[in-house]
mmCIF file of C-alpha atoms and ligand atoms in Angstrom:
data_model
loop_
_atom_site.group_PDB
_atom_site.id
_atom_site.type_symbol
_atom_site.label_atom_id
_atom_site.label_comp_id
_atom_site.label_asym_id
_atom_site.label_seq_id
_atom_site.Cartn_x
_atom_site.Cartn_y
_atom_site.Cartn_z
ATOM 1 C CA MET A 24 -19.578 17.685 -12.869
ATOM 2 C CA LYS A 25 -21.772 14.568 -12.395
ATOM 3 C CA ARG A 26 -21.484 13.366 -8.818
ATOM 4 C CA ILE A 27 -20.241 9.817 -8.089
ATOM 5 C CA GLY A 28 -21.638 7.614 -5.294
ATOM 6 C CA MET A 29 -19.048 5.827 -3.124
ATOM 7 C CA GLY A 30 -19.441 2.917 -0.682
ATOM 8 C CA LEU A 31 -16.896 1.363 1.675
ATOM 9 C CA ILE A 32 -16.693 -2.231 2.898
ATOM 10 C CA GLY A 33 -14.640 -2.988 6.059
ATOM 11 C CA PRO A 34 -14.351 0.062 8.359
ATOM 12 C CA GLY A 35 -10.989 -0.602 10.083
ATOM 13 C CA PHE A 36 -7.933 1.665 10.642
ATOM 14 C CA VAL A 37 -7.370 2.695 7.047
ATOM 15 C CA ALA A 38 -11.097 3.129 6.225
ATOM 16 C CA ALA A 39 -11.182 6.518 7.954
ATOM 17 C CA HIS A 40 -8.435 7.737 5.614
ATOM 18 C CA HIS A 41 -10.254 6.490 2.513
ATOM 19 C CA ILE A 42 -13.326 8.430 3.643
ATOM 20 C CA ASP A 43 -11.291 11.537 4.491
ATOM 21 C CA ALA A 44 -9.608 11.454 1.077
ATOM 22 C CA VAL A 45 -12.887 11.002 -0.810
ATOM 23 C CA ARG A 46 -14.529 13.807 1.152
ATOM 24 C CA ARG A 47 -11.730 16.141 0.034
ATOM 25 C CA LEU A 48 -12.481 15.513 -3.665
ATOM 26 C CA GLY A 49 -15.689 17.559 -3.401
ATOM 27 C CA ASP A 50 -17.624 15.752 -6.170
ATOM 28 C CA VAL A 51 -18.120 12.304 -4.608
ATOM 29 C CA ASP A 52 -20.947 11.363 -2.217
ATOM 30 C CA ILE A 53 -20.131 8.839 0.500
ATOM 31 C CA VAL A 54 -23.341 6.828 0.353
ATOM 32 C CA ALA A 55 -22.834 3.838 2.651
ATOM 33 C CA ILE A 56 -20.597 1.710 4.818
ATOM 34 C CA ALA A 57 -20.786 -2.091 5.192
ATOM 35 C CA GLY A 58 -19.399 -3.796 8.288
ATOM 36 C CA SER A 59 -19.262 -7.268 9.817
ATOM 37 C CA SER A 60 -22.700 -6.743 11.399
ATOM 38 C CA GLN A 61 -25.537 -4.254 11.135
ATOM 39 C CA ALA A 62 -24.685 -2.914 14.603
ATOM 40 C CA SER A 63 -20.977 -2.400 13.865
ATOM 41 C CA ALA A 64 -21.789 -0.864 10.479
ATOM 42 C CA GLU A 65 -24.233 1.575 12.080
ATOM 43 C CA ARG A 66 -21.682 2.456 14.774
ATOM 44 C CA LYS A 67 -19.019 3.228 12.177
ATOM 45 C CA ALA A 68 -21.518 5.069 9.937
ATOM 46 C CA ARG A 69 -22.372 7.336 12.872
ATOM 47 C CA GLU A 70 -18.671 7.843 13.614
ATOM 48 C CA TYR A 71 -17.881 8.720 9.977
ATOM 49 C CA LYS A 72 -21.159 10.666 9.482
ATOM 50 C CA VAL A 73 -22.358 8.430 6.640
ATOM 51 C CA ASP A 74 -26.129 8.036 6.059
ATOM 52 C CA ARG A 75 -26.498 4.345 5.164
ATOM 53 C CA ALA A 76 -25.099 1.264 6.934
ATOM 54 C CA TYR A 77 -25.216 -2.361 5.768
ATOM 55 C CA GLY A 78 -24.432 -5.495 7.805
ATOM 56 C CA ASP A 79 -24.089 -7.426 4.542
ATOM 57 C CA PHE A 80 -21.542 -6.197 1.971
ATOM 58 C CA ASN A 81 -23.634 -7.648 -0.890
ATOM 59 C CA ALA A 82 -26.403 -5.198 -0.010
ATOM 60 C CA LEU A 83 -23.988 -2.301 -0.327
ATOM 61 C CA ILE A 84 -22.717 -3.605 -3.673
ATOM 62 C CA ALA A 85 -26.346 -3.754 -4.912
ATOM 63 C CA ASP A 86 -27.092 -0.163 -3.835
ATOM 64 C CA PRO A 87 -27.924 1.662 -7.105
ATOM 65 C CA ASP A 88 -26.611 4.960 -5.722
ATOM 66 C CA ILE A 89 -23.059 3.534 -5.498
ATOM 67 C CA GLN A 90 -20.697 3.373 -8.480
ATOM 68 C CA VAL A 91 -17.296 3.106 -6.742
ATOM 69 C CA ILE A 92 -16.608 0.744 -3.848
ATOM 70 C CA HIS A 93 -13.606 0.838 -1.511
ATOM 71 C CA ASN A 94 -12.464 -2.489 -0.032
ATOM 72 C CA THR A 95 -10.759 -2.104 3.354
ATOM 73 C CA THR A 96 -11.557 -5.535 4.769
ATOM 74 C CA PRO A 97 -9.019 -7.910 6.341
ATOM 75 C CA ASN A 98 -6.858 -9.698 3.761
ATOM 76 C CA TYR A 99 -8.856 -12.950 3.673
ATOM 77 C CA MET A 100 -11.983 -11.083 2.525
ATOM 78 C CA HIS A 101 -10.323 -9.213 -0.342
ATOM 79 C CA PHE A 102 -10.971 -11.935 -2.942
ATOM 80 C CA PRO A 103 -14.688 -12.599 -2.260
ATOM 81 C CA VAL A 104 -15.521 -8.931 -1.712
ATOM 82 C CA VAL A 105 -13.661 -7.610 -4.766
ATOM 83 C CA MET A 106 -14.914 -10.383 -7.073
ATOM 84 C CA ALA A 107 -18.492 -9.574 -5.991
ATOM 85 C CA ILE A 108 -17.906 -5.872 -6.710
ATOM 86 C CA LEU A 109 -16.502 -6.697 -10.169
ATOM 87 C CA ALA A 110 -19.398 -9.080 -10.897
ATOM 88 C CA ALA A 111 -21.720 -6.130 -10.260
ATOM 89 C CA GLY A 112 -19.734 -4.071 -12.787
ATOM 90 C CA LYS A 113 -18.679 -1.469 -10.227
ATOM 91 C CA HIS A 114 -15.332 0.316 -9.921
ATOM 92 C CA VAL A 115 -13.104 -0.780 -7.023
ATOM 93 C CA ILE A 116 -10.389 0.823 -4.914
ATOM 94 C CA SER A 117 -8.818 -1.832 -2.674
ATOM 95 C CA ASP A 118 -6.373 -1.697 0.205
ATOM 96 C CA LYS A 119 -3.199 -3.735 -0.177
ATOM 97 C CA PRO A 120 -2.196 -6.520 -0.296
ATOM 98 C CA LEU A 121 -4.608 -7.225 -3.156
ATOM 99 C CA ALA A 122 -5.055 -10.878 -2.158
ATOM 100 C CA LEU A 123 -3.727 -13.745 -0.045
ATOM 101 C CA ASN A 124 -1.756 -15.225 -2.958
ATOM 102 C CA PRO A 125 -0.879 -14.726 -6.661
ATOM 103 C CA GLU A 126 -3.640 -17.071 -7.877
ATOM 104 C CA GLN A 127 -6.366 -14.952 -6.277
ATOM 105 C CA ALA A 128 -4.687 -11.701 -7.337
ATOM 106 C CA LEU A 129 -4.353 -12.833 -10.978
ATOM 107 C CA ALA A 130 -8.050 -13.715 -11.099
ATOM 108 C CA MET A 131 -8.945 -10.325 -9.592
ATOM 109 C CA ARG A 132 -6.732 -8.415 -12.031
ATOM 110 C CA ASP A 133 -8.073 -10.217 -15.084
ATOM 111 C CA ALA A 134 -11.682 -9.951 -13.883
ATOM 112 C CA ALA A 135 -11.279 -6.192 -13.370
ATOM 113 C CA ILE A 136 -9.848 -5.716 -16.862
ATOM 114 C CA ALA A 137 -12.592 -7.899 -18.373
ATOM 115 C CA ALA A 138 -15.247 -5.899 -16.506
ATOM 116 C CA GLY A 139 -13.889 -2.665 -17.988
ATOM 117 C CA VAL A 140 -14.019 -0.893 -14.633
ATOM 118 C CA GLY A 141 -11.494 1.120 -12.634
ATOM 119 C CA HIS A 142 -9.280 -0.994 -10.362
ATOM 120 C CA VAL A 143 -6.900 0.667 -7.910
ATOM 121 C CA VAL A 144 -4.708 -0.729 -5.094
ATOM 122 C CA THR A 145 -3.696 1.823 -2.469
ATOM 123 C CA PHE A 146 0.090 1.738 -2.616
ATOM 124 C CA ASN A 147 -0.344 5.190 -1.166
ATOM 125 C CA TYR A 148 3.331 6.090 -0.627
ATOM 126 C CA ARG A 149 3.545 6.705 -4.381
ATOM 127 C CA GLY A 150 1.402 9.773 -3.622
ATOM 128 C CA ASN A 151 4.238 11.672 -1.959
ATOM 129 C CA PRO A 152 5.527 14.550 -4.147
ATOM 130 C CA LEU A 153 9.185 13.745 -3.435
ATOM 131 C CA VAL A 154 8.677 10.067 -4.265
ATOM 132 C CA GLN A 155 7.515 11.287 -7.674
ATOM 133 C CA GLN A 156 10.444 13.735 -7.831
ATOM 134 C CA ALA A 157 12.882 10.868 -7.207
ATOM 135 C CA ARG A 158 11.126 8.786 -9.862
ATOM 136 C CA GLU A 159 11.354 11.695 -12.290
ATOM 137 C CA MET A 160 15.090 12.150 -11.600
ATOM 138 C CA VAL A 161 15.722 8.473 -12.333
ATOM 139 C CA ALA A 162 13.542 8.478 -15.472
ATOM 140 C CA GLN A 163 15.105 11.719 -16.818
ATOM 141 C CA GLY A 164 18.638 10.354 -16.362
ATOM 142 C CA ALA A 165 19.784 12.534 -13.455
ATOM 143 C CA ALA A 166 20.199 9.217 -11.597
ATOM 144 C CA ARG A 167 21.238 7.180 -14.622
ATOM 145 C CA GLY A 168 22.609 3.688 -14.142
ATOM 146 C CA VAL A 169 20.955 2.452 -10.952
ATOM 147 C CA ASN A 170 23.276 -0.033 -9.202
ATOM 148 C CA PHE A 171 21.735 -0.520 -5.771
ATOM 149 C CA VAL A 172 18.199 -0.150 -4.327
ATOM 150 C CA HIS A 173 17.883 -0.621 -0.589
ATOM 151 C CA GLY A 174 16.057 0.408 2.543
ATOM 152 C CA TYR A 175 13.559 -0.735 5.097
ATOM 153 C CA TYR A 176 10.020 -0.486 6.444
ATOM 154 C CA LEU A 177 10.096 -0.704 10.245
ATOM 155 C CA GLN A 178 7.257 -0.370 12.771
ATOM 156 C CA ASP A 179 6.759 -1.114 16.470
ATOM 157 C CA TRP A 180 2.974 -1.313 16.904
ATOM 158 C CA MET A 181 3.117 -5.097 17.293
ATOM 159 C CA THR A 182 6.003 -5.134 19.821
ATOM 160 C CA ASP A 183 3.648 -5.959 22.732
ATOM 161 C CA PRO A 184 2.618 -9.650 22.632
ATOM 162 C CA ASN A 185 -0.796 -8.510 23.876
ATOM 163 C CA VAL A 186 -1.423 -6.810 20.530
ATOM 164 C CA TYR A 187 -3.285 -9.399 18.458
ATOM 165 C CA SER A 188 -4.315 -8.487 14.922
ATOM 166 C CA TRP A 189 -5.839 -10.556 12.127
ATOM 167 C CA ARG A 190 -2.458 -10.035 10.463
ATOM 168 C CA SER A 191 -1.062 -12.657 12.877
ATOM 169 C CA ASP A 192 -3.789 -15.182 12.021
ATOM 170 C CA ALA A 193 -2.777 -17.121 8.906
ATOM 171 C CA ALA A 194 -6.451 -17.849 8.170
ATOM 172 C CA LYS A 195 -7.239 -14.111 8.014
ATOM 173 C CA GLY A 196 -3.974 -12.339 7.223
ATOM 174 C CA GLY A 197 -2.475 -15.024 5.039
ATOM 175 C CA ALA A 198 0.841 -16.896 5.317
ATOM 176 C CA THR A 199 2.710 -13.620 5.752
ATOM 177 C CA SER A 200 2.422 -10.629 8.080
ATOM 178 C CA ALA A 201 5.314 -8.166 7.782
ATOM 179 C CA LEU A 202 6.192 -8.932 4.148
ATOM 180 C CA GLY A 203 2.602 -8.910 2.873
ATOM 181 C CA ASP A 204 1.432 -5.985 4.977
ATOM 182 C CA ILE A 205 4.343 -3.537 4.653
ATOM 183 C CA GLY A 206 6.975 -5.299 2.542
ATOM 184 C CA SER A 207 4.453 -4.973 -0.280
ATOM 185 C CA HIS A 208 4.606 -1.176 0.058
ATOM 186 C CA TRP A 209 8.404 -1.106 0.063
ATOM 187 C CA CYS A 210 8.784 -3.360 -2.982
ATOM 188 C CA ASP A 211 6.179 -1.367 -4.899
ATOM 189 C CA LEU A 212 8.029 1.874 -4.111
ATOM 190 C CA ALA A 213 11.391 0.351 -5.055
ATOM 191 C CA GLU A 214 10.132 -0.730 -8.491
ATOM 192 C CA HIS A 215 8.043 2.414 -9.066
ATOM 193 C CA VAL A 216 10.874 4.859 -8.295
ATOM 194 C CA SER A 217 13.764 2.909 -9.830
ATOM 195 C CA GLY A 218 11.838 1.868 -12.948
ATOM 196 C CA LEU A 219 13.362 -1.595 -12.456
ATOM 197 C CA LYS A 220 11.659 -4.949 -11.836
ATOM 198 C CA ILE A 221 12.627 -7.360 -9.060
ATOM 199 C CA ASP A 222 13.768 -10.538 -10.864
ATOM 200 C CA SER A 223 14.705 -12.798 -7.939
ATOM 201 C CA VAL A 224 14.858 -12.736 -4.164
ATOM 202 C CA LEU A 225 16.590 -14.423 -1.242
ATOM 203 C CA ALA A 226 14.631 -14.049 1.981
ATOM 204 C CA ASP A 227 15.172 -14.754 5.658
ATOM 205 C CA ILE A 228 12.042 -14.533 7.791
ATOM 206 C CA THR A 229 11.552 -14.640 11.564
ATOM 207 C CA THR A 230 8.646 -14.812 13.983
ATOM 208 C CA VAL A 231 10.094 -12.791 16.855
ATOM 209 C CA ILE A 232 6.887 -13.162 18.912
ATOM 210 C CA PRO A 233 5.595 -16.743 18.382
ATOM 211 C CA VAL A 234 2.744 -16.459 20.898
ATOM 212 C CA ARG A 235 0.400 -13.512 21.158
ATOM 213 C CA TYR A 236 -2.404 -12.991 23.662
ATOM 214 C CA SER A 237 -5.746 -12.253 22.097
ATOM 215 C CA ALA A 238 -8.702 -10.585 23.791
ATOM 216 C CA GLY A 239 -10.948 -12.189 21.155
ATOM 217 C CA ALA A 240 -11.340 -9.431 18.580
ATOM 218 C CA SER A 241 -8.601 -8.259 16.229
ATOM 219 C CA ALA A 242 -6.951 -5.050 17.383
ATOM 220 C CA GLU A 243 -6.991 -2.298 14.753
ATOM 221 C CA ALA A 244 -3.530 -1.361 13.489
ATOM 222 C CA PHE A 245 -1.730 1.000 15.907
ATOM 223 C CA SER A 246 -4.506 0.668 18.513
ATOM 224 C CA LYS A 247 -3.412 0.502 22.178
ATOM 225 C CA GLU A 248 -6.500 -1.264 23.482
ATOM 226 C CA ASN A 249 -5.367 -3.748 26.093
ATOM 227 C CA LYS A 250 -8.511 -4.702 27.965
ATOM 228 C CA GLY A 251 -10.240 -8.072 28.438
ATOM 229 C CA GLU A 252 -9.369 -11.659 29.304
ATOM 230 C CA ARG A 253 -6.593 -12.932 27.050
ATOM 231 C CA THR A 254 -5.909 -16.307 25.511
ATOM 232 C CA PRO A 255 -2.571 -17.387 24.001
ATOM 233 C CA VAL A 256 -2.510 -17.788 20.212
ATOM 234 C CA LYS A 257 0.362 -19.420 18.283
ATOM 235 C CA VAL A 258 1.674 -17.192 15.487
ATOM 236 C CA THR A 259 3.251 -18.740 12.378
ATOM 237 C CA SER A 260 3.610 -15.708 10.104
ATOM 238 C CA GLU A 261 6.736 -13.564 10.168
ATOM 239 C CA ASP A 262 6.977 -10.230 11.974
ATOM 240 C CA LEU A 263 10.546 -9.632 10.774
ATOM 241 C CA ALA A 264 12.250 -10.262 7.436
ATOM 242 C CA SER A 265 15.449 -9.401 5.566
ATOM 243 C CA VAL A 266 15.627 -9.881 1.794
ATOM 244 C CA LEU A 267 18.334 -9.711 -0.887
ATOM 245 C CA LEU A 268 17.161 -8.560 -4.319
ATOM 246 C CA ARG A 269 18.325 -8.964 -7.915
ATOM 247 C CA PHE A 270 16.692 -6.615 -10.443
ATOM 248 C CA ASP A 271 16.092 -7.241 -14.140
ATOM 249 C CA SER A 272 18.800 -4.713 -15.095
ATOM 250 C CA GLY A 273 21.445 -6.523 -13.038
ATOM 251 C CA ALA A 274 21.191 -3.991 -10.220
ATOM 252 C CA LYS A 275 21.226 -5.387 -6.686
ATOM 253 C CA GLY A 276 19.191 -4.536 -3.621
ATOM 254 C CA SER A 277 18.207 -5.374 -0.077
ATOM 255 C CA PHE A 278 15.544 -4.431 2.406
ATOM 256 C CA SER A 279 14.234 -5.315 5.859
ATOM 257 C CA VAL A 280 10.724 -5.147 7.274
ATOM 258 C CA GLY A 281 9.512 -5.546 10.827
ATOM 259 C CA GLN A 282 6.532 -4.710 13.009
ATOM 260 C CA VAL A 283 8.186 -5.355 16.389
ATOM 261 C CA LEU A 284 11.047 -2.842 16.353
ATOM 262 C CA PRO A 285 10.738 -0.347 19.233
ATOM 263 C CA GLY A 286 10.919 3.310 18.279
ATOM 264 C CA HIS A 287 10.096 2.864 14.583
ATOM 265 C CA LYS A 288 6.539 4.101 14.098
ATOM 266 C CA ASN A 289 5.978 4.086 10.335
ATOM 267 C CA ASP A 290 9.546 4.246 9.165
ATOM 268 C CA VAL A 291 9.858 3.688 5.425
ATOM 269 C CA GLU A 292 13.203 4.417 3.816
ATOM 270 C CA LEU A 293 14.113 3.969 0.162
ATOM 271 C CA GLU A 294 17.598 4.718 -1.192
ATOM 272 C CA ILE A 295 18.706 4.439 -4.792
ATOM 273 C CA ASN A 296 22.411 4.566 -5.696
ATOM 274 C CA SER A 297 23.267 5.271 -9.345
ATOM 275 C CA SER A 298 26.440 5.993 -11.279
ATOM 276 C CA LYS A 299 25.698 9.715 -11.050
ATOM 277 C CA LEU A 300 24.089 10.320 -7.662
ATOM 278 C CA SER A 301 22.125 8.785 -4.794
ATOM 279 C CA LEU A 302 18.572 9.558 -3.755
ATOM 280 C CA LYS A 303 17.111 8.781 -0.328
ATOM 281 C CA TRP A 304 13.563 9.362 0.896
ATOM 282 C CA ARG A 305 12.188 8.688 4.400
ATOM 283 C CA GLN A 306 8.423 8.688 4.983
ATOM 284 C CA GLU A 307 8.793 10.169 8.444
ATOM 285 C CA GLN A 308 10.608 13.157 6.884
ATOM 286 C CA GLN A 309 8.561 12.990 3.737
ATOM 287 C CA ASN A 310 9.067 16.630 2.698
ATOM 288 C CA GLU A 311 12.816 16.133 2.177
ATOM 289 C CA LEU A 312 14.755 14.266 -0.517
ATOM 290 C CA TRP A 313 18.435 13.606 0.213
ATOM 291 C CA ILE A 314 20.712 13.797 -2.827
ATOM 292 C CA GLY A 315 24.136 12.214 -2.419
ATOM 293 C CA ARG A 316 27.033 13.114 -4.741
ATOM 294 C CA HIS A 317 30.664 12.012 -5.009
ATOM 295 C CA ASP A 318 32.020 15.115 -6.738
ATOM 296 C CA GLN A 319 29.938 17.879 -5.185
ATOM 297 C CA PRO A 320 28.449 18.582 -1.747
ATOM 298 C CA ASN A 321 25.417 16.462 -0.890
ATOM 299 C CA GLY A 322 22.049 18.195 -1.074
ATOM 300 C CA LEU A 323 18.675 18.144 0.660
ATOM 301 C CA MET A 324 15.774 19.007 -1.637
ATOM 302 C CA MET A 325 12.774 20.368 0.257
ATOM 303 C CA LYS A 326 9.261 19.769 -1.063
ATOM 304 C CA ASP A 327 8.702 23.051 -2.888
ATOM 305 C CA PRO A 328 6.578 23.665 -6.026
ATOM 306 C CA GLY A 329 9.369 25.898 -7.260
ATOM 307 C CA LEU A 330 11.842 23.018 -7.222
ATOM 308 C CA VAL A 331 9.859 19.913 -8.250
ATOM 309 C CA SER A 332 8.532 19.002 -11.694
ATOM 310 C CA GLY A 333 6.143 16.703 -13.559
ATOM 311 C CA GLU A 334 3.970 14.435 -11.416
ATOM 312 C CA ALA A 335 5.725 15.761 -8.293
ATOM 313 C CA LEU A 336 4.399 19.232 -9.073
ATOM 314 C CA ARG A 337 0.915 17.819 -9.664
ATOM 315 C CA TYR A 338 1.088 16.122 -6.244
ATOM 316 C CA THR A 339 2.299 19.305 -4.475
ATOM 317 C CA HIS A 340 -0.457 21.522 -3.037
ATOM 318 C CA LEU A 341 1.367 23.844 -0.634
ATOM 319 C CA PRO A 342 4.311 26.246 -0.859
ATOM 320 C CA GLY A 343 7.729 25.233 0.430
ATOM 321 C CA GLY A 344 7.907 24.887 4.199
ATOM 322 C CA HIS A 345 4.188 24.058 4.478
ATOM 323 C CA GLN A 346 4.454 20.363 5.296
ATOM 324 C CA GLU A 347 2.432 17.931 3.203
ATOM 325 C CA SER A 348 1.357 14.827 5.054
ATOM 326 C CA TRP A 349 0.592 11.117 4.916
ATOM 327 C CA ALA A 350 -3.080 12.006 4.352
ATOM 328 C CA ASP A 351 -2.200 14.417 1.514
ATOM 329 C CA ALA A 352 -0.211 11.698 -0.253
ATOM 330 C CA PHE A 353 -3.056 9.231 0.253
ATOM 331 C CA THR A 354 -5.500 11.751 -1.206
ATOM 332 C CA ASN A 355 -3.288 12.248 -4.279
ATOM 333 C CA ILE A 356 -3.705 8.569 -5.151
ATOM 334 C CA ILE A 357 -7.449 8.564 -4.436
ATOM 335 C CA ARG A 358 -7.902 11.747 -6.519
ATOM 336 C CA ASP A 359 -6.082 10.121 -9.455
ATOM 337 C CA GLY A 360 -8.227 7.002 -9.050
ATOM 338 C CA TYR A 361 -11.477 8.950 -9.378
ATOM 339 C CA ALA A 362 -10.125 11.053 -12.255
ATOM 340 C CA TRP A 363 -9.217 7.817 -14.089
ATOM 341 C CA ILE A 364 -12.684 6.380 -13.399
ATOM 342 C CA ARG A 365 -14.365 9.561 -14.656
ATOM 343 C CA ASN A 366 -12.184 9.355 -17.768
ATOM 344 C CA GLY A 367 -13.344 5.823 -18.634
ATOM 345 C CA ALA A 368 -10.715 3.781 -16.713
ATOM 346 C CA ALA A 369 -8.836 2.563 -19.811
ATOM 347 C CA MET A 370 -5.266 1.410 -19.012
ATOM 348 C CA LYS A 371 -3.911 3.748 -21.739
ATOM 349 C CA ASP A 372 -5.422 6.734 -19.896
ATOM 350 C CA LYS A 373 -4.175 5.803 -16.416
ATOM 351 C CA PRO A 374 -2.240 8.522 -14.557
ATOM 352 C CA ALA A 375 1.388 7.231 -14.397
ATOM 353 C CA PRO A 376 1.678 7.071 -10.593
ATOM 354 C CA LEU A 377 -1.710 5.339 -10.088
ATOM 355 C CA PRO A 378 -1.303 1.739 -8.845
ATOM 356 C CA THR A 379 -3.783 -0.747 -10.365
ATOM 357 C CA PHE A 380 -4.668 -4.395 -9.771
ATOM 358 C CA ASP A 381 -1.760 -5.278 -12.082
ATOM 359 C CA ASP A 382 0.615 -3.707 -9.543
ATOM 360 C CA GLY A 383 -1.297 -5.438 -6.760
ATOM 361 C CA TYR A 384 -0.979 -8.805 -8.514
ATOM 362 C CA ARG A 385 2.733 -8.232 -9.196
ATOM 363 C CA SER A 386 3.223 -7.448 -5.508
ATOM 364 C CA THR A 387 1.698 -10.784 -4.475
ATOM 365 C CA CYS A 388 4.048 -12.564 -6.904
ATOM 366 C CA ILE A 389 7.059 -10.863 -5.315
ATOM 367 C CA ILE A 390 5.956 -11.683 -1.759
ATOM 368 C CA ASP A 391 5.162 -15.264 -2.789
ATOM 369 C CA ALA A 392 8.722 -15.654 -4.132
ATOM 370 C CA MET A 393 10.100 -14.388 -0.804
ATOM 371 C CA LEU A 394 8.043 -16.896 1.179
ATOM 372 C CA LYS A 395 9.141 -19.730 -1.146
ATOM 373 C CA SER A 396 12.780 -18.643 -0.804
ATOM 374 C CA ALA A 397 12.623 -18.543 2.998
ATOM 375 C CA HIS A 398 10.662 -21.786 3.367
ATOM 376 C CA ALA A 399 13.260 -23.529 1.167
ATOM 377 C CA GLY A 400 15.893 -22.554 3.719
ATOM 378 C CA GLY A 401 17.031 -19.343 2.036
ATOM 379 C CA VAL A 402 17.633 -19.927 -1.668
ATOM 380 C CA TRP A 403 17.409 -17.579 -4.653
ATOM 381 C CA GLN A 404 13.835 -17.666 -6.002
ATOM 382 C CA ARG A 405 12.657 -16.136 -9.299
ATOM 383 C CA VAL A 406 9.560 -13.886 -9.290
ATOM 384 C CA HIS A 407 6.882 -15.483 -11.481
ATOM 385 C CA TYR A 408 4.552 -12.750 -12.786
ATOM 386 C CA MET A 409 2.123 -13.108 -15.716
ATOM 387 C CA PRO A 410 1.902 -9.829 -17.693
ATOM 388 C CA VAL A 411 -1.550 -8.643 -18.787
ATOM 389 C CA GLY A 412 -2.780 -10.584 -21.812
ATOM 390 C CA LYS A 413 -0.263 -13.420 -21.448
ATOM 391 C CA LYS A 414 -1.338 -16.949 -20.516
HETATM 392 C C1 SOE B 22 -0.081 -1.583 9.542
HETATM 393 O O1 SOE B 22 1.147 -2.185 9.353
HETATM 394 C C2 SOE B 22 -0.320 -0.495 8.498
HETATM 395 O O2 SOE B 22 -1.571 0.098 8.763
HETATM 396 C C3 SOE B 22 -0.356 -1.071 7.084
HETATM 397 O O3 SOE B 22 -1.421 -2.022 6.943
HETATM 398 C C4 SOE B 22 -0.535 0.083 6.100
HETATM 399 O O4 SOE B 22 -0.584 -0.405 4.756
HETATM 400 C C5 SOE B 22 0.618 1.060 6.255
HETATM 401 O O5 SOE B 22 0.486 2.146 5.350
HETATM 402 C C6 SOE B 22 0.674 1.581 7.680
HETATM 403 O O6 SOE B 22 0.744 0.469 8.602
#
């Protein structure tokens, strides 16, 4: 099998997990890392045991030994970095959200398709076997007639006002924090599992902590560093949101997101209620799928290759009772991304669960509708999404 050369731009929290996942594939060489300076890139390259380090991401893009580039930079850099990768004709795997707004995301999607390269956005929760099992049960009719899709994505790593991340800086994180950072994951999961499309939204957003105290640099997600002289910074983006949803089928929904909710670490919950049964999956108990019934006892399906089918079976690597993890799910998506790239990266050949720039663009359209709804005082707002090939 011909080996592929990989490079990574932006070594923050999630970068380590991109590198871990790629290392597990066995046929990809991690060639280089690019950081915000030569010194920081070399420090991270040493930490991740990568040979080459670049202080300028353009130098990494130009490296002839690299064919696939992972973008894990802060949100404001996604557009310039990804467009430079695409201009060089290289494949790209980008962290979410794809871009700061739908205009950037549309340009990135269409440029990736025009370049004929692979383009993946890491909506990594799709990589969980029981997420795929739930999707399969909806698609096969076991959960026919979806009426209600609801849940939440709750975290507490930003509860301390002394935690200052680029996510709270509108110039770097964009106009949104909670919705763009983790609401994007929840909405992607809701559409992916239910097979439905969010048609319109009604959002209420809140900035629970309007002033944060920065020590100068952006804290990595979930870091507890608290040292250094602090200066107050006004925060305008939301750290809490509740949203009502209307789907294209007429089904209804609702979800909440927050990053300042004590006790919730990385608490994603998705529940789908249909005419036949209910399905509920929680990321923090990711090896269980709750099945609710009105005419039989409820059930709890354990992640077990003997019980799951289709893509869920493909994403299951251990026997029942051997817990599969966040990193395993992440690796499932990365593995599919490289398989798609090796197979020519044509949309018709894409593995069904693999999220592309089209999903990333659609996500920005959904979040944009939520911001418009909230900023208009809480009104119903249609999602405006341009399908591939339409103008
Ligand atoms: C911080 O909220 C964060 O790291 C997100 O940026 C990730 O996308 C999510 O998977 C975990 O939490």
